[in-house]
Amino acid sequence: MTSAFDPFSPAALWQGRARYTVLYTDYGDGAAAAALIDAWRADPARPARLHIVALIAGLLPGFHRVPQDDDAVTLDLLAAPLETALAQLAARIDCAYLHGVQGNGFARALARLAAADAVLRADALADEQVAALSAQGFVFDQARRSARFASRKPRPPLTPVPPRHAVVIGAGLAGCAAAHKLCARGWQVTLVERHPRVAMEASGNLAGIFMPLLSKDDNIPTRLTRAAYLYALRYWDSIGGIGRAIEGAACGVMQLARDADHARVSRTIAAAGAYPSEFAAWLEAPEAQALLGLPALDGAWLFRQGGWARPGSVCAAMLDACGARLVQRFGVGSVRLERSDDAWLVRGEDGAVVAQAPTVVLAGGAASIRFEQAARLPLAALRGQVTHLDAATLPALPFVLCREAYLTPAANGLACAGATYDLDADPGLRAASQQENIARLQALVSDPEAGAGAPLAGRVGFRSVAPDRLPLVGALPDFDAAGSTERLRDVPRHPGLHGLLGYASRGLIWAPLCAELLAAKLENEPLPLEAALVDALDPARFVLRARRSSRVPQGSQLE
């Protein structure tokens, strides 16, 4: 910041605004962004929220939201070429700093994101770049280093931010993350749970595994899981940390290759050199066996930043971080939703109002389809039985071991093995499921006697799973009102009703980023994920798929 008054500086422009978004095309060493945050803190007339979006080199591909000490500041680092990043960015930019940009293809994308009164600062723009930006509505000063966006093309209106009061239904990982992300933005949140305490459904297991997902084509599940995993690691540190406020260990995860074909694909992924070794390292059999102390015949991936955590302790840490803005209503039993004027009423079994607010977030897993408004969402409940074993009877592991199944290192004298994927709704432990877990465990550690004769012990939970195995994040669609809608943005929604659902077996790492995405949508903030991923998670995708399926003639086949 210069000592002379600069009419194009953020401090001269952000006064009186509720929020301000700044784009840097080169994050560099972060000094400019840090100076901006300092200036924001020092200004008594600062906007309530500051958002910084910056392109960066050296990070894994994709968008990286980095938690800040101040909840009123967001920082998104975009590891992508400029044009690609702008095309995938959902934000309204108030100020852009262009440094070292190449070509002029970015001009149209930048204009699409620019607020009606946006300003631009640049260094050494080429004539064709100035011309391209001018054609999109940027008006430069004589030095051609500053410009204002003066396009007369109408800006798409932003959805008004609703009153900051919400009811979140479900106190597992999804609901607790939602509560914290909304409270951090100044919302009053009522958390409603049918059980008497937190994490009593699928989030109640003794251990959840956190690790990334790899694929040869870097597909949508892989990109989503990578972004969520990296965000979760940073986020957990911000609320106390694994092994401290959160029970667990960042001990690493070793994923054994399933067979020789899986090993060949893994070598191809490793040879591409896309991943640093601390994120994912491919180990051939001798190196994997030396680290594990057990056979690893086809090699293995080692995820050094991975590990395990008890989901209930993650939930507790998230709720502790909510502070006084959170009200908990536990042990309420089954509830139903009723729309009254501009609010949702949550009624208990006796008809009494348990909570009410303009915004409701359904975060109760597959049980959420019991609500009339969510009944047509294609969510299934998959039974999963985890087996608890005396750790002294098993090989000592230096990290979590997995393949088709997983085995955790000893914690409090126990190791967890599992989990089954069953289509029935039996909530009780059963010997057949335990034998399935033990058989997979024996194959995992190459010991036909491991776990043999163990007493029946463990836990049963039910995963919420969508047909495409992706979560549902956002406003819930009104199937009955959809008509002939063909585009996601045109699908009618239930007003003020949102979902955080379908987390399958990845709730531990999906929950924080999905809640952050929903909160950012509600607040009209820059979104922390690429637009393609945001659309892939939209609950309304199933409205469009249902329409397309209905147009397929009987007897036809889809390739």
Tab-separated table of C-alpha atoms in Angstrom, residues 3 43 52 151 239 313 409 465 479 493:
chain	number	residue	atom	x	y	z
A	3	SER	CA	1.343	6.444	1.440
A	43	ASP	CA	-9.237	-0.227	8.486
A	52	ILE	CA	-8.840	-13.391	-1.828
A	151	SER	CA	-19.581	-2.454	-19.361
A	239	ILE	CA	-9.955	-26.737	15.156
A	313	SER	CA	-14.353	-36.574	18.236
A	409	PRO	CA	-3.291	-49.658	14.099
A	465	VAL	CA	-25.078	-43.484	-1.031
A	479	PHE	CA	-39.223	-32.683	-8.634
A	493	ARG	CA	-35.945	-25.627	-5.685
